[in-house]
PDB file of C-alpha atoms in Angstrom:
ATOM      1  CA  MET O 185     112.157  76.694  92.934  1.00  0.00           C
ATOM      2  CA  ASN O 186     111.869  79.245  95.740  1.00  0.00           C
ATOM      3  CA  VAL O 187     111.905  78.170  99.358  1.00  0.00           C
ATOM      4  CA  PRO O 188     108.567  79.236 100.932  1.00  0.00           C
ATOM      5  CA  LEU O 189     108.761  81.967 103.538  1.00  0.00           C
ATOM      6  CA  THR O 190     108.426  80.759 107.112  1.00  0.00           C
ATOM      7  CA  CYS O 191     107.100  82.673 110.098  1.00  0.00           C
ATOM      8  CA  PRO O 192     107.925  84.766 111.886  1.00  0.00           C
ATOM      9  CA  ILE O 193     108.895  87.085 109.055  1.00  0.00           C
ATOM     10  CA  THR O 194     110.610  90.188 110.415  1.00  0.00           C
ATOM     11  CA  ALA O 195     111.804  91.606 107.087  1.00  0.00           C
ATOM     12  CA  VAL O 196     108.395  92.866 105.950  1.00  0.00           C
ATOM     13  CA  ALA O 197     109.502  95.734 103.683  1.00  0.00           C
ATOM     14  CA  PRO O 198     110.521  93.486 100.741  1.00  0.00           C
ATOM     15  CA  LEU O 199     106.975  92.088 100.705  1.00  0.00           C
ATOM     16  CA  LEU O 200     105.300  95.490 100.318  1.00  0.00           C
ATOM     17  CA  PRO O 201     105.433  98.163  97.621  1.00  0.00           C
ATOM     18  CA  HIS O 202     106.253 100.701 100.379  1.00  0.00           C
ATOM     19  CA  SER O 203     109.497 101.977 101.817  1.00  0.00           C
ATOM     20  CA  GLY O 204     110.883 103.808 104.807  1.00  0.00           C
ATOM     21  CA  ARG O 205     108.438 105.053 107.408  1.00  0.00           C
ATOM     22  CA  MET O 206     105.473 103.995 105.273  1.00  0.00           C
ATOM     23  CA  VAL O 207     106.104 100.330 106.137  1.00  0.00           C
ATOM     24  CA  LEU O 208     103.771 100.025 109.126  1.00  0.00           C
ATOM     25  CA  LEU O 209     104.053  96.298 109.899  1.00  0.00           C
ATOM     26  CA  ASP O 210     106.757  94.924 112.211  1.00  0.00           C
ATOM     27  CA  SER O 211     106.413  91.210 111.518  1.00  0.00           C
ATOM     28  CA  ILE O 212     104.241  88.514 110.001  1.00  0.00           C
ATOM     29  CA  THR O 213     103.441  85.823 112.534  1.00  0.00           C
ATOM     30  CA  ASP O 214     101.273  83.556 110.362  1.00  0.00           C
ATOM     31  CA  TYR O 215     100.026  83.354 106.797  1.00  0.00           C
ATOM     32  CA  GLY O 216      98.365  80.876 104.488  1.00  0.00           C
ATOM     33  CA  GLU O 217      96.580  80.796 101.158  1.00  0.00           C
ATOM     34  CA  GLN O 218      93.813  83.183 102.282  1.00  0.00           C
ATOM     35  CA  HIS O 219      94.889  84.666 105.628  1.00  0.00           C
ATOM     36  CA  LEU O 220      97.658  86.585 107.382  1.00  0.00           C
ATOM     37  CA  THR O 221      98.379  87.704 110.936  1.00  0.00           C
ATOM     38  CA  ALA O 222     100.922  90.449 111.567  1.00  0.00           C
ATOM     39  CA  THR O 223     102.144  92.791 114.293  1.00  0.00           C
ATOM     40  CA  ALA O 224     102.708  96.540 114.270  1.00  0.00           C
ATOM     41  CA  THR O 225     103.764  99.150 116.803  1.00  0.00           C
ATOM     42  CA  VAL O 226     102.568 102.733 117.130  1.00  0.00           C
ATOM     43  CA  GLY O 227     105.930 104.378 117.695  1.00  0.00           C
ATOM     44  CA  PRO O 228     106.576 108.053 118.499  1.00  0.00           C
ATOM     45  CA  ASP O 229     107.636 108.677 114.881  1.00  0.00           C
ATOM     46  CA  HIS O 230     104.691 106.806 113.306  1.00  0.00           C
ATOM     47  CA  ILE O 231     103.892 108.524 110.019  1.00  0.00           C
ATOM     48  CA  LEU O 232     100.113 108.582 110.646  1.00  0.00           C
ATOM     49  CA  LEU O 233     100.136 110.192 114.118  1.00  0.00           C
ATOM     50  CA  GLN O 234      97.856 113.132 114.768  1.00  0.00           C
ATOM     51  CA  ASN O 235      98.221 114.985 118.078  1.00  0.00           C
ATOM     52  CA  ASN O 236     100.556 112.234 119.292  1.00  0.00           C
ATOM     53  CA  ARG O 237      97.915 109.515 118.760  1.00  0.00           C
ATOM     54  CA  LEU O 238      96.923 107.291 115.853  1.00  0.00           C
ATOM     55  CA  PRO O 239      93.294 107.941 114.844  1.00  0.00           C
ATOM     56  CA  CYS O 240      91.579 104.571 114.870  1.00  0.00           C
ATOM     57  CA  PHE O 241      90.163 105.027 111.362  1.00  0.00           C
ATOM     58  CA  LEU O 242      93.751 105.149 110.049  1.00  0.00           C
ATOM     59  CA  GLY O 243      94.083 101.575 111.232  1.00  0.00           C
ATOM     60  CA  MET O 244      92.609 100.824 107.802  1.00  0.00           C
ATOM     61  CA  GLU O 245      96.051 101.485 106.313  1.00  0.00           C
ATOM     62  CA  ILE O 246      97.633  98.987 108.700  1.00  0.00           C
ATOM     63  CA  MET O 247      94.994  96.412 107.761  1.00  0.00           C
ATOM     64  CA  ALA O 248      95.545  97.176 104.051  1.00  0.00           C
ATOM     65  CA  GLN O 249      99.271  96.564 104.520  1.00  0.00           C
ATOM     66  CA  GLY O 250      98.353  93.192 105.985  1.00  0.00           C
ATOM     67  CA  ILE O 251      96.589  92.414 102.698  1.00  0.00           C
ATOM     68  CA  GLY O 252      99.599  93.681 100.758  1.00  0.00           C
ATOM     69  CA  ALA O 253     101.936  91.543 102.865  1.00  0.00           C
ATOM     70  CA  LEU O 254      99.817  88.452 102.201  1.00  0.00           C
ATOM     71  CA  THR O 255      99.994  89.084  98.475  1.00  0.00           C
ATOM     72  CA  GLY O 256     103.712  89.830  98.808  1.00  0.00           C
ATOM     73  CA  CYS O 257     104.276  86.482 100.545  1.00  0.00           C
ATOM     74  CA  HIS O 258     102.492  84.653  97.728  1.00  0.00           C
ATOM     75  CA  ALA O 259     104.397  86.591  95.050  1.00  0.00           C
ATOM     76  CA  ARG O 260     107.748  85.939  96.739  1.00  0.00           C
ATOM     77  CA  ASN O 261     106.970  82.230  97.130  1.00  0.00           C
ATOM     78  CA  ALA O 262     106.087  82.035  93.409  1.00  0.00           C
ATOM     79  CA  GLY O 263     109.207  83.934  92.316  1.00  0.00           C
ATOM     80  CA  ARG O 264     107.192  86.952  91.124  1.00  0.00           C
ATOM     81  CA  PRO O 265     107.816  90.607  91.959  1.00  0.00           C
ATOM     82  CA  VAL O 266     105.718  92.397  94.575  1.00  0.00           C
ATOM     83  CA  ARG O 267     103.034  94.441  92.842  1.00  0.00           C
ATOM     84  CA  LEU O 268     101.389  97.742  93.561  1.00  0.00           C
ATOM     85  CA  GLY O 269      97.871  97.537  94.953  1.00  0.00           C
ATOM     86  CA  PHE O 270      95.184 100.045  95.822  1.00  0.00           C
ATOM     87  CA  LEU O 271      92.832 100.352  98.768  1.00  0.00           C
ATOM     88  CA  LEU O 272      89.572 101.277  97.039  1.00  0.00           C
ATOM     89  CA  GLY O 273      87.443 101.637 100.111  1.00  0.00           C
ATOM     90  CA  THR O 274      85.722  99.901 102.948  1.00  0.00           C
ATOM     91  CA  ARG O 275      82.335  98.720 103.997  1.00  0.00           C
ATOM     92  CA  LYS O 276      81.111  97.492 107.323  1.00  0.00           C
ATOM     93  CA  LEU O 277      83.735  99.616 109.082  1.00  0.00           C
ATOM     94  CA  ASP O 278      83.361  99.364 112.848  1.00  0.00           C
ATOM     95  CA  LEU O 279      85.610 101.431 115.109  1.00  0.00           C
ATOM     96  CA  PHE O 280      85.757 100.614 118.807  1.00  0.00           C
ATOM     97  CA  ALA O 281      88.094 103.429 119.908  1.00  0.00           C
ATOM     98  CA  ASP O 282      88.709 107.010 118.846  1.00  0.00           C
ATOM     99  CA  SER O 283      92.481 106.786 118.778  1.00  0.00           C
ATOM    100  CA  ILE O 284      95.433 104.599 119.673  1.00  0.00           C
ATOM    101  CA  PRO O 285      98.206 105.874 121.965  1.00  0.00           C
ATOM    102  CA  VAL O 286     101.904 105.873 121.139  1.00  0.00           C
ATOM    103  CA  HIS O 287     103.763 102.736 122.292  1.00  0.00           C
ATOM    104  CA  THR O 288     100.765 100.494 121.651  1.00  0.00           C
ATOM    105  CA  ARG O 289     101.431  97.114 120.090  1.00  0.00           C
ATOM    106  CA  LEU O 290      98.923  95.938 117.509  1.00  0.00           C
ATOM    107  CA  LEU O 291      97.821  92.685 115.936  1.00  0.00           C
ATOM    108  CA  VAL O 292      96.277  92.745 112.457  1.00  0.00           C
ATOM    109  CA  LYS O 293      94.350  89.861 110.920  1.00  0.00           C
ATOM    110  CA  VAL O 294      93.247  89.651 107.285  1.00  0.00           C
ATOM    111  CA  ARG O 295      91.217  86.972 105.539  1.00  0.00           C
ATOM    112  CA  GLU O 296      90.327  86.847 101.854  1.00  0.00           C
ATOM    113  CA  SER O 297      86.578  86.921 101.307  1.00  0.00           C
ATOM    114  CA  VAL O 298      86.332  87.442  97.539  1.00  0.00           C
ATOM    115  CA  MET O 299      88.947  87.495  94.777  1.00  0.00           C
ATOM    116  CA  ASP O 300      88.184  87.763  91.089  1.00  0.00           C
ATOM    117  CA  ALA O 301      90.207  87.359  87.905  1.00  0.00           C
ATOM    118  CA  THR O 302      90.387  91.118  87.284  1.00  0.00           C
ATOM    119  CA  GLY O 303      92.444  91.819  90.414  1.00  0.00           C
ATOM    120  CA  PHE O 304      89.553  93.034  92.578  1.00  0.00           C
ATOM    121  CA  GLY O 305      89.305  91.573  96.065  1.00  0.00           C
ATOM    122  CA  VAL O 306      87.495  91.935  99.369  1.00  0.00           C
ATOM    123  CA  PHE O 307      89.210  91.072 102.642  1.00  0.00           C
ATOM    124  CA  ASP O 308      87.730  90.836 106.121  1.00  0.00           C
ATOM    125  CA  CYS O 309      90.149  92.550 108.479  1.00  0.00           C
ATOM    126  CA  SER O 310      90.481  93.244 112.176  1.00  0.00           C
ATOM    127  CA  LEU O 311      92.887  95.285 114.287  1.00  0.00           C
ATOM    128  CA  TYR O 312      93.572  94.536 117.968  1.00  0.00           C
ATOM    129  CA  TRP O 313      95.758  96.081 120.625  1.00  0.00           C
ATOM    130  CA  THR O 314      97.917  93.603 122.540  1.00  0.00           C
ATOM    131  CA  ASP O 315      99.841  95.954 124.824  1.00  0.00           C
ATOM    132  CA  ALA O 316      99.723  99.658 125.642  1.00  0.00           C
ATOM    133  CA  PRO O 317     101.161 102.055 128.197  1.00  0.00           C
ATOM    134  CA  GLU O 318      99.570 101.378 131.601  1.00  0.00           C
ATOM    135  CA  ASN O 319      98.157 104.895 131.875  1.00  0.00           C
ATOM    136  CA  GLU O 320      96.445 104.530 128.450  1.00  0.00           C
ATOM    137  CA  LYS O 321      94.917 101.043 128.658  1.00  0.00           C
ATOM    138  CA  HIS O 322      91.677 102.431 130.084  1.00  0.00           C
ATOM    139  CA  THR O 323      91.153 104.373 126.812  1.00  0.00           C
ATOM    140  CA  LEU O 324      91.150 101.159 124.763  1.00  0.00           C
ATOM    141  CA  PRO O 325      88.501  98.426 124.456  1.00  0.00           C
ATOM    142  CA  ALA O 326      88.870  95.760 127.139  1.00  0.00           C
ATOM    143  CA  ASP O 327      88.476  92.930 124.603  1.00  0.00           C
ATOM    144  CA  GLY O 328      91.326  94.322 122.481  1.00  0.00           C
ATOM    145  CA  LEU O 329      89.306  94.854 119.287  1.00  0.00           C
ATOM    146  CA  LEU O 330      90.005  98.335 117.878  1.00  0.00           C
ATOM    147  CA  ALA O 331      88.529  98.088 114.380  1.00  0.00           C
ATOM    148  CA  GLN O 332      87.108  95.663 111.863  1.00  0.00           C
ATOM    149  CA  ALA O 333      86.186  96.169 108.247  1.00  0.00           C
ATOM    150  CA  SER O 334      85.768  94.624 104.855  1.00  0.00           C
ATOM    151  CA  LEU O 335      88.376  96.292 102.653  1.00  0.00           C
ATOM    152  CA  ASN O 336      87.970  96.513  98.883  1.00  0.00           C
ATOM    153  CA  VAL O 337      91.288  96.320  97.065  1.00  0.00           C
ATOM    154  CA  TYR O 338      92.538  96.233  93.494  1.00  0.00           C
ATOM    155  CA  SER O 339      95.824  95.286  91.903  1.00  0.00           C
ATOM    156  CA  PRO O 340      96.120  95.825  88.147  1.00  0.00           C
ATOM    157  CA  HIS O 341      97.493  92.925  86.154  1.00  0.00           C
ATOM    158  CA  GLN O 342     100.953  93.065  84.692  1.00  0.00           C
ATOM    159  CA  ASN O 343     101.234  91.055  81.490  1.00  0.00           C
ATOM    160  CA  ASN O 344      98.174  89.050  82.621  1.00  0.00           C
ATOM    161  CA  GLN O 345     100.536  86.701  84.505  1.00  0.00           C
ATOM    162  CA  ASP O 346      98.731  86.546  87.792  1.00  0.00           C
ATOM    163  CA  ASN O 347      95.435  87.423  89.403  1.00  0.00           C
ATOM    164  CA  GLN O 348      96.300  88.457  92.938  1.00  0.00           C
ATOM    165  CA  ALA O 349      95.073  91.632  94.617  1.00  0.00           C
ATOM    166  CA  VAL O 350      97.031  94.065  96.694  1.00  0.00           C
TER     167      VAL O 350
END
């Protein structure tokens, strides 16, 4: 039997079907059956930067990786391999900033809303900033909320052994 992962989890890459610079999460600070909280940093070499800033709409990829990390935690705890998942789209996307400056620390929260037996799921997600360069804080929402969305995801079954999404 596998020993369940305990937080904080700083080795996030093994829980995602990504590698190298495409791993956008720094750590997982909390997770459970239907939720996960993680941190991320917008570094100067962040793969999604445009004009030295992260467009807020690309925060969807960070939120999607939160979903993938949750599924990866469950797979790892069950002794299964991490599976590939797909971000199908979003609904109810609300953006509260245009872009996010380099050196901003982020907090991502995901919560399962719907999961079906085919591998389709919907997750309610939010992205917050927790720290930013002093000269950039005025460009960010005072309450910290950068984006929230319901993300539609899909993870095809492999040998019909499990029914988890991304």
